[in-house]
Coordinates of C-alpha atoms and ligand atoms in Angstrom, one line a residue:
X13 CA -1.2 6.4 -13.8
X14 CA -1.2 5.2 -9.9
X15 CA 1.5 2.4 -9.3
X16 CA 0.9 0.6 -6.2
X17 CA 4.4 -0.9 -4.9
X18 CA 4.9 -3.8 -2.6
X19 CA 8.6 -4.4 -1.2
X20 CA 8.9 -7.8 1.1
X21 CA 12.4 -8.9 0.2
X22 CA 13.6 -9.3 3.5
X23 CA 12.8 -7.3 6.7
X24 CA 10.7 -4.7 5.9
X25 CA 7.1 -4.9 5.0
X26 CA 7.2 -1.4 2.3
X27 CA 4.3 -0.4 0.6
X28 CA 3.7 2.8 -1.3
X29 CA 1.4 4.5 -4.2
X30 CA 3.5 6.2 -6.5
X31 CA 1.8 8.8 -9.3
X32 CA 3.4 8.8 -12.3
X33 CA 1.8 12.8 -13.0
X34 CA 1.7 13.9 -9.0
X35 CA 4.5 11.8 -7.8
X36 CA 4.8 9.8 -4.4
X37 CA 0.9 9.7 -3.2
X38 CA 1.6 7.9 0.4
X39 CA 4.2 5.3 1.9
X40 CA 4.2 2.9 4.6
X41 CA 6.1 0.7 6.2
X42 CA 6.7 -2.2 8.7
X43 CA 10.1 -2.7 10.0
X44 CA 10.6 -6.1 11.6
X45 CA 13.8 -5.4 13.6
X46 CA 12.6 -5.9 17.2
X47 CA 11.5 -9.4 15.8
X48 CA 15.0 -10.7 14.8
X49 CA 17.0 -8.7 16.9
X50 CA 16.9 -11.5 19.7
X51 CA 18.4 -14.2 17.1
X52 CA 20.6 -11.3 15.9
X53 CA 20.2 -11.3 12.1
X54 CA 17.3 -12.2 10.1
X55 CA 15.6 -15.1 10.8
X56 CA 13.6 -15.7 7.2
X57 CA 10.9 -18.1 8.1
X58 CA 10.1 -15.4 10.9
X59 CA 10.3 -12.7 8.2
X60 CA 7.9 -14.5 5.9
X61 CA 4.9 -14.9 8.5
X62 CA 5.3 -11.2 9.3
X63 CA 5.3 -9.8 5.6
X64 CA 1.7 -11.8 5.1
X65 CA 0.5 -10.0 8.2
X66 CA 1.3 -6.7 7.3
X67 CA 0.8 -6.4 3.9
X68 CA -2.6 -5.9 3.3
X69 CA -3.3 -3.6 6.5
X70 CA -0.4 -1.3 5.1
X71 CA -1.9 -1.5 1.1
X72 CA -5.1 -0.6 3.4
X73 CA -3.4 2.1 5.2
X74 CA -1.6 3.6 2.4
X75 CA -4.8 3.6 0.1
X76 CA -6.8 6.0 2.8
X77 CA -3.4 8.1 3.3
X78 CA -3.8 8.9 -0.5
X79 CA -7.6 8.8 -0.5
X80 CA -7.2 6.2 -3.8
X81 CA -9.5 3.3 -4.3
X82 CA -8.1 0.0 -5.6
X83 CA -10.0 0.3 -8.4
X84 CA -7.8 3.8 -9.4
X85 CA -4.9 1.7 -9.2
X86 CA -3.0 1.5 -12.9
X87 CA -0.6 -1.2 -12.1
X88 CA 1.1 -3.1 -9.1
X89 CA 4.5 -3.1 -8.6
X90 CA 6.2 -5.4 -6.4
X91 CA 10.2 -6.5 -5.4
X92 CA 10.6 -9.6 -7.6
X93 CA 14.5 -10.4 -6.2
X94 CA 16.7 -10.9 -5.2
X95 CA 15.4 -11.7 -1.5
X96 CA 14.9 -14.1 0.9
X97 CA 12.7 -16.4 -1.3
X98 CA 9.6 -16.8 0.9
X99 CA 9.7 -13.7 2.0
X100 CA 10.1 -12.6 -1.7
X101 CA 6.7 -14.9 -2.5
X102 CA 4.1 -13.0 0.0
X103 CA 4.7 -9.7 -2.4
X104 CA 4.5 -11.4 -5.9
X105 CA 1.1 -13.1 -4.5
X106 CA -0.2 -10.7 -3.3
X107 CA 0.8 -8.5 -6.2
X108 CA -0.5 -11.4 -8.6
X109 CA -3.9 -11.7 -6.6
X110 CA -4.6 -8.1 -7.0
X111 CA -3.5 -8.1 -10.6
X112 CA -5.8 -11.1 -11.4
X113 CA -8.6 -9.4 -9.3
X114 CA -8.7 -5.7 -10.8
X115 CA -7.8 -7.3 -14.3
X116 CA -4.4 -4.9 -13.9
X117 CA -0.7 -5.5 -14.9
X118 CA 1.8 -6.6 -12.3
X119 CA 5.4 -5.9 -12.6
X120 CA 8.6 -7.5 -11.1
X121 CA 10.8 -5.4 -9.9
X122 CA 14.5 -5.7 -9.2
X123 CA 15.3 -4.7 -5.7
X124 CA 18.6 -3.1 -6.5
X125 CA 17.3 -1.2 -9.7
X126 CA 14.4 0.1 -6.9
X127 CA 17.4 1.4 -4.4
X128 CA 19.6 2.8 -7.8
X129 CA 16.8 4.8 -8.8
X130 CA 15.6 6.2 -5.1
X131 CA 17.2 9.6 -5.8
X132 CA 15.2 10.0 -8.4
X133 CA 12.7 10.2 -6.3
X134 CA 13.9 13.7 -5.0
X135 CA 12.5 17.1 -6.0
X136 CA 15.8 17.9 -8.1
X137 CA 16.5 14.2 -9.8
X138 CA 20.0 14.1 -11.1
X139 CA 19.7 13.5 -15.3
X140 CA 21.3 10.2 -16.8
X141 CA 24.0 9.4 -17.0
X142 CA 25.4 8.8 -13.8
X143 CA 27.5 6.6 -11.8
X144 CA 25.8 4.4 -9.0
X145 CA 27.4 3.6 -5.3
X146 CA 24.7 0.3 -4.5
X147 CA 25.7 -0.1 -1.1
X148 CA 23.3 -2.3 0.8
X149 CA 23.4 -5.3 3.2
X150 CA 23.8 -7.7 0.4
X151 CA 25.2 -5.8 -2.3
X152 CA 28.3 -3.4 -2.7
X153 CA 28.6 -2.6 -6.2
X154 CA 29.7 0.7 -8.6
X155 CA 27.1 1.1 -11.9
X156 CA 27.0 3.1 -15.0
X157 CA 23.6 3.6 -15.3
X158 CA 23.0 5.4 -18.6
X159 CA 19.0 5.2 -18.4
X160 CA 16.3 3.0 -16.5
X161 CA 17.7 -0.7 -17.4
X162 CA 20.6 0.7 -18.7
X163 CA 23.0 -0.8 -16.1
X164 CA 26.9 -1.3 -16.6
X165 CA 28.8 -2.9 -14.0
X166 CA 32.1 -1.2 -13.1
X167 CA 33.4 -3.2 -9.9
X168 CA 32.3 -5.1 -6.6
X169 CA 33.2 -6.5 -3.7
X170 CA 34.9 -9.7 -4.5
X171 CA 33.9 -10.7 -0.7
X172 CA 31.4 -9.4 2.0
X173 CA 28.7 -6.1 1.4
X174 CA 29.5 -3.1 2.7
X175 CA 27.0 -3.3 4.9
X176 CA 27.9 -6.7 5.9
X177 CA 31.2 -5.2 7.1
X178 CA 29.5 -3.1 9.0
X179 CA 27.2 -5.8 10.6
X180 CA 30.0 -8.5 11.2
X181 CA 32.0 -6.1 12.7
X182 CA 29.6 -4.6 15.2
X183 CA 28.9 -8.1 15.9
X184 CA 32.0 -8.2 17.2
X185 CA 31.7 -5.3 19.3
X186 CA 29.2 -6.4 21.0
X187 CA 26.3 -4.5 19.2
X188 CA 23.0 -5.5 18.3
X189 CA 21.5 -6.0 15.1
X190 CA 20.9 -4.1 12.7
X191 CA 24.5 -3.3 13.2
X192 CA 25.3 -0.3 10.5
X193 CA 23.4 2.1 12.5
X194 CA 24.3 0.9 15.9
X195 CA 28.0 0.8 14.6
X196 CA 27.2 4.8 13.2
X197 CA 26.2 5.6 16.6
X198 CA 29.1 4.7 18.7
X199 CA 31.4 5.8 16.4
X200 CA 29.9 9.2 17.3
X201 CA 31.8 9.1 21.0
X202 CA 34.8 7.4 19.3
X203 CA 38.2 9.2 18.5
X204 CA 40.4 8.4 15.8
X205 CA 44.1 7.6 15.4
X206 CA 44.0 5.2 18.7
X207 CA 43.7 2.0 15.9
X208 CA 44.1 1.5 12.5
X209 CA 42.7 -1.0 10.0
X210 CA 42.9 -2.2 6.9
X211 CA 42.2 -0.4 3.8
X212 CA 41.3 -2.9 1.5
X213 CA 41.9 -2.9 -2.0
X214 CA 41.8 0.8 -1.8
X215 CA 45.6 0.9 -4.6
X216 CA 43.8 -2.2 -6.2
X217 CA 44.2 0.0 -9.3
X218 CA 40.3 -1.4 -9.4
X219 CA 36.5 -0.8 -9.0
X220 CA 36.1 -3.8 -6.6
X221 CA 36.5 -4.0 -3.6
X222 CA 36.9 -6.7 -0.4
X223 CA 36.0 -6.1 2.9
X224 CA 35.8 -9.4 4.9
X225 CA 40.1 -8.8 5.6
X226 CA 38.4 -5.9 7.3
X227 CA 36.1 -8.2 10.0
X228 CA 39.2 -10.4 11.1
X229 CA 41.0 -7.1 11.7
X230 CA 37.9 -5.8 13.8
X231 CA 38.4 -10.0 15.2
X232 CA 42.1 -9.4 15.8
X233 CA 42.4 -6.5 17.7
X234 CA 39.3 -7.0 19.9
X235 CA 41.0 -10.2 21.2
X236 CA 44.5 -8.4 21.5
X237 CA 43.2 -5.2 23.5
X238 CA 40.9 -5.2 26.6
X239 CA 38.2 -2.5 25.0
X240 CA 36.8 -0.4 27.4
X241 CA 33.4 1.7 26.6
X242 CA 35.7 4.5 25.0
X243 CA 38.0 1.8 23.4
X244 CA 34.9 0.3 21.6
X245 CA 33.9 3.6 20.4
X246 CA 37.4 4.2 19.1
X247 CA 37.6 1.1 17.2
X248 CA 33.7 2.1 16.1
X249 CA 34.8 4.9 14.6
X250 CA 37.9 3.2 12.7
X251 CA 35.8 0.6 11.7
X252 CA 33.5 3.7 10.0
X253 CA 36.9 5.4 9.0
X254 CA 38.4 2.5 6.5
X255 CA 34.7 1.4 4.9
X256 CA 33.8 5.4 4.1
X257 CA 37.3 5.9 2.8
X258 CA 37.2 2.9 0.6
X259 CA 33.8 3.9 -0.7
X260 CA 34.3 7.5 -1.3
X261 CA 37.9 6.5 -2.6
X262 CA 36.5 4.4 -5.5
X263 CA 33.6 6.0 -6.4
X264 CA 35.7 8.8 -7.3
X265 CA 37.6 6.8 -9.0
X266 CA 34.5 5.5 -10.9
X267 CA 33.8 8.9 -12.0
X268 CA 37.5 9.5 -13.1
X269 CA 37.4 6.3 -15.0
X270 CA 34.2 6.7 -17.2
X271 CA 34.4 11.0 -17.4
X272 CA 30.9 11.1 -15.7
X273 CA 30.2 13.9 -13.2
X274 CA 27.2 12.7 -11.5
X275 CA 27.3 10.2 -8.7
X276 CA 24.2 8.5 -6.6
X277 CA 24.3 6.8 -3.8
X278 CA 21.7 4.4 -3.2
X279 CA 21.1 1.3 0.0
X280 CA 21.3 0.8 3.5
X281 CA 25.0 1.9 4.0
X282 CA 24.0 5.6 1.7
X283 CA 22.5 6.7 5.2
X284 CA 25.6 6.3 6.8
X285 CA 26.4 10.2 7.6
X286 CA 30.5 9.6 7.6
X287 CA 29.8 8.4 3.7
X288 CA 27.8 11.6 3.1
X289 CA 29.9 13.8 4.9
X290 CA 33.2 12.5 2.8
X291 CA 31.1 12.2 -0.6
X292 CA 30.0 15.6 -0.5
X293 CA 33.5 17.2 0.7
X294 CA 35.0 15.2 -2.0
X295 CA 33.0 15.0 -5.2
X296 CA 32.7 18.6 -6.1
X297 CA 36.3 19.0 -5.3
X298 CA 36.8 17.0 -8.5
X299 CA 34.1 19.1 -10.3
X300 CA 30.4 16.0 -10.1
X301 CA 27.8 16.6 -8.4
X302 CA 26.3 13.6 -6.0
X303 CA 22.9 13.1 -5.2
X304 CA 21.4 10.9 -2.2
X305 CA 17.6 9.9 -1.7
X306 CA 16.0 11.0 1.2
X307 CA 17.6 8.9 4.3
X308 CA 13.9 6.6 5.2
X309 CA 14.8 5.8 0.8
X310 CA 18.2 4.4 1.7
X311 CA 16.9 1.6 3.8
X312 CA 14.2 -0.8 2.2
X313 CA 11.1 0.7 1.4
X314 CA 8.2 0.6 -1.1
X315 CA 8.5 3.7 -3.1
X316 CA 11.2 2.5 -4.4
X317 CA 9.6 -0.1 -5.8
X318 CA 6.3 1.7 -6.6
X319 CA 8.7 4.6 -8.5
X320 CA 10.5 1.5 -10.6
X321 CA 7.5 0.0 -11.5
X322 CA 6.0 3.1 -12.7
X323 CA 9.6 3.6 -15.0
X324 CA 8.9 0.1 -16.4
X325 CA 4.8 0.5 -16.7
X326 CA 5.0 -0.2 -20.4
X327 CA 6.5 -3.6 -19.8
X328 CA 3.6 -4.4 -17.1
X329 CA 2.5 -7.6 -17.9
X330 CA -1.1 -9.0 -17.7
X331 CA -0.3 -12.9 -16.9
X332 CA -0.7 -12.9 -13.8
X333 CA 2.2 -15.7 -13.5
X334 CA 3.8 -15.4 -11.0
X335 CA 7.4 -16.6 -9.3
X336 CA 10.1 -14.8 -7.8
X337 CA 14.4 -14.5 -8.4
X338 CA 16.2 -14.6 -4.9
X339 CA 19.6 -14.3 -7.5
X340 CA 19.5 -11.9 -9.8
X341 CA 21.9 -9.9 -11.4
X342 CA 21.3 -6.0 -11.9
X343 CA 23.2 -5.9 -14.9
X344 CA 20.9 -8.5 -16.5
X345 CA 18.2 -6.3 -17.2
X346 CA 17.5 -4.3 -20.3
X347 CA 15.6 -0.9 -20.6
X348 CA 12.4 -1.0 -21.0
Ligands
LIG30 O1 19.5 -1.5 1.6 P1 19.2 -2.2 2.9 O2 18.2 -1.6 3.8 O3 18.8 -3.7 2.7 C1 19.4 -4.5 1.8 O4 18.9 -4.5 0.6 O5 20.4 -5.2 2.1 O6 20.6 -2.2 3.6 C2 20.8 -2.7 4.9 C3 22.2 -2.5 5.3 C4 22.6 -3.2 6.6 O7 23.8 -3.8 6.5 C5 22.7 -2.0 7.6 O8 23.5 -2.3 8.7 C6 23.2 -0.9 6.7 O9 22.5 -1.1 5.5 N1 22.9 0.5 7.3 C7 23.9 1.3 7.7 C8 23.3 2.5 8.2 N2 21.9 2.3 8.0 C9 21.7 1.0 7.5 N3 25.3 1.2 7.7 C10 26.0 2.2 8.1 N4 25.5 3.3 8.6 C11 24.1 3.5 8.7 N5 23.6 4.6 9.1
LIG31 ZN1 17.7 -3.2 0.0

């Protein structure tokens, strides 16, 4: 069975064809940064335009990479929320109008269930159950994921993402967007100890966590201190310091708390190489295992979306009706 995936649920136009016998056939995908890096953060009209002129060059393109015809196709998958709505509606027409037109099954797929199950994607998969770090621009949550749509939520951030701490704050220090990566990079050059932040909620006694106390600490001390090139990377690199810490810390405890020795990390902020670096020192000290998808599978992409659709193929539906969630609640589904 050939899944075609479309993921357009906010910057990045992803497409992929996912196998569910061979495995990932081909992947492609536009990234609009350079777009909506001049208004710094996502503009979503902008982002809606783009996605319906991408899309069907990159189905096109990722078609020929995989030498399929549309007519091979089994079933098309595409991000169904939660988004940016009108960016969200140029995949599920798209996916609806090919449905309709090859008399094939679409499928809605939730975003966050496509980043959980990324690592799954890799040639050794880590088994069920497991617990999930969902760290992405939106979303910062820890999961029990017992089985595709088996989702049980242990804690979140009661405030801003993750990777919205890491945006807001390199905001602050003067960096473009997409900030995460920008943030990454300068804390490279930066040395520790010079400033220290908050750790929030870190003795919370907790899954949850809160990091905007964080961005008015990044506010605070920009205003108090004159930064200089190597002052910015310092505070850079404590910025990088007390989010890692906080992640790694809990997700630990997340595996203490439900007995589980496998952990996934999955979204945007799973790329981050501090986060890695301290996951993978960490977790087999207590005796897990963790497991990270291939760094281009952190960040949005379509075979994600392809792979989740192809999980939930026996739910495909031939309606062709078609509408879109830009809330929706991971814990909401069920398994297939
Ligand atoms: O999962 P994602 O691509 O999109 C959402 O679904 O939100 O995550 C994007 C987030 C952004 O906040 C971005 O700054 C962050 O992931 N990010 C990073 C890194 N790469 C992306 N944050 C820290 N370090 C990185 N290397
Ligand atoms: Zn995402």
């Amino acid at each position: 069975m050939q899944v075609l995936g479309i993921e357009t649920s906010c910057d990045e136009t992803g497409i992929a064809l996912y196998d569910t016998e061979r495995g990932l056939l081909a992947h492609a995908l536009y990234s609009q940064v350079r777009m909506h890096e001049e208004y710094g953060g996502v503009v979503p009209e902008l982002a809606s335009r783009d996605h319906i002129r991408r899309v069907l060059p990159l189905i096109r393109q990722v078609l020929a990479q995989a030498g399929v015809q549309l007519n091979d196709l089994s079933a098309i998958a595409y991000t169904e929320g939660p988004g940016l709505a009108g960016a969200l509606l140029v995949g599920a027409s798209i996916a609806a109008s090919l449905g309709f037109a090859l008399q094939r099954p679409t499928l809605g797929v939730h975003h966050l269930e496509g980043h959980l199950l990324a690592p799954l994607l890799e040639p050794k998969p880590p088994a069920f159950p497991f617990v999930a770090l969902l760290v992405s621009g939106g979303h910062t949550q820890l999961m029990r994921v017992d089985g595709v749509g088996q989702y049980q939520l242990l804690g979140e951030t009661v405030d801003d993402a993750a990777g919205e701490a890491f945006d807001k704050s390199a905001k602050l220090l003067g960096l473009g967007y997409p900030g995460g990566p920008a943030l990454a990079q300068l804390a490279q050059a930066g040395q520790l100890g010079r400033f220290k932040l908050p750790r929030p909620m870190l003795h919370s006694g907790d899954l949850n966590f809160s990091f905007s106390g964080l961005k008015t600490a990044v506010l605070t001390t920009t205003r108090e201190h004159q930064l200089d090139p190597a002052g910015r990377a310092d505070l850079a690199a404590e910025v990088q310091e007390a989010i890692t810490e906080v992640l790694a810390k809990k997700s630990i405890a997340a595996l203490k708390q439900t007995g589980l020795t496998r952990l996934i990390v999955a979204g945007g902020v799973g790329a981050n190489t501090r986060l890695r670096a301290r996951l993978s020192e960490a977790v087999p000290k207590f005796g897990a295992q963790v497991f990270y998808p291939k760094l281009e599978f952190c960040t949005d992409n379509g075979a994600m979306i392809a792979f989740a659709g192809a999980m939930r193929l026996k739910h495909a539906q031939k309606n062709y009706s078609f509408g879109v969630k830009p809330r929706w609640e991971l814990a909401e589904l069920q398994a297939p």
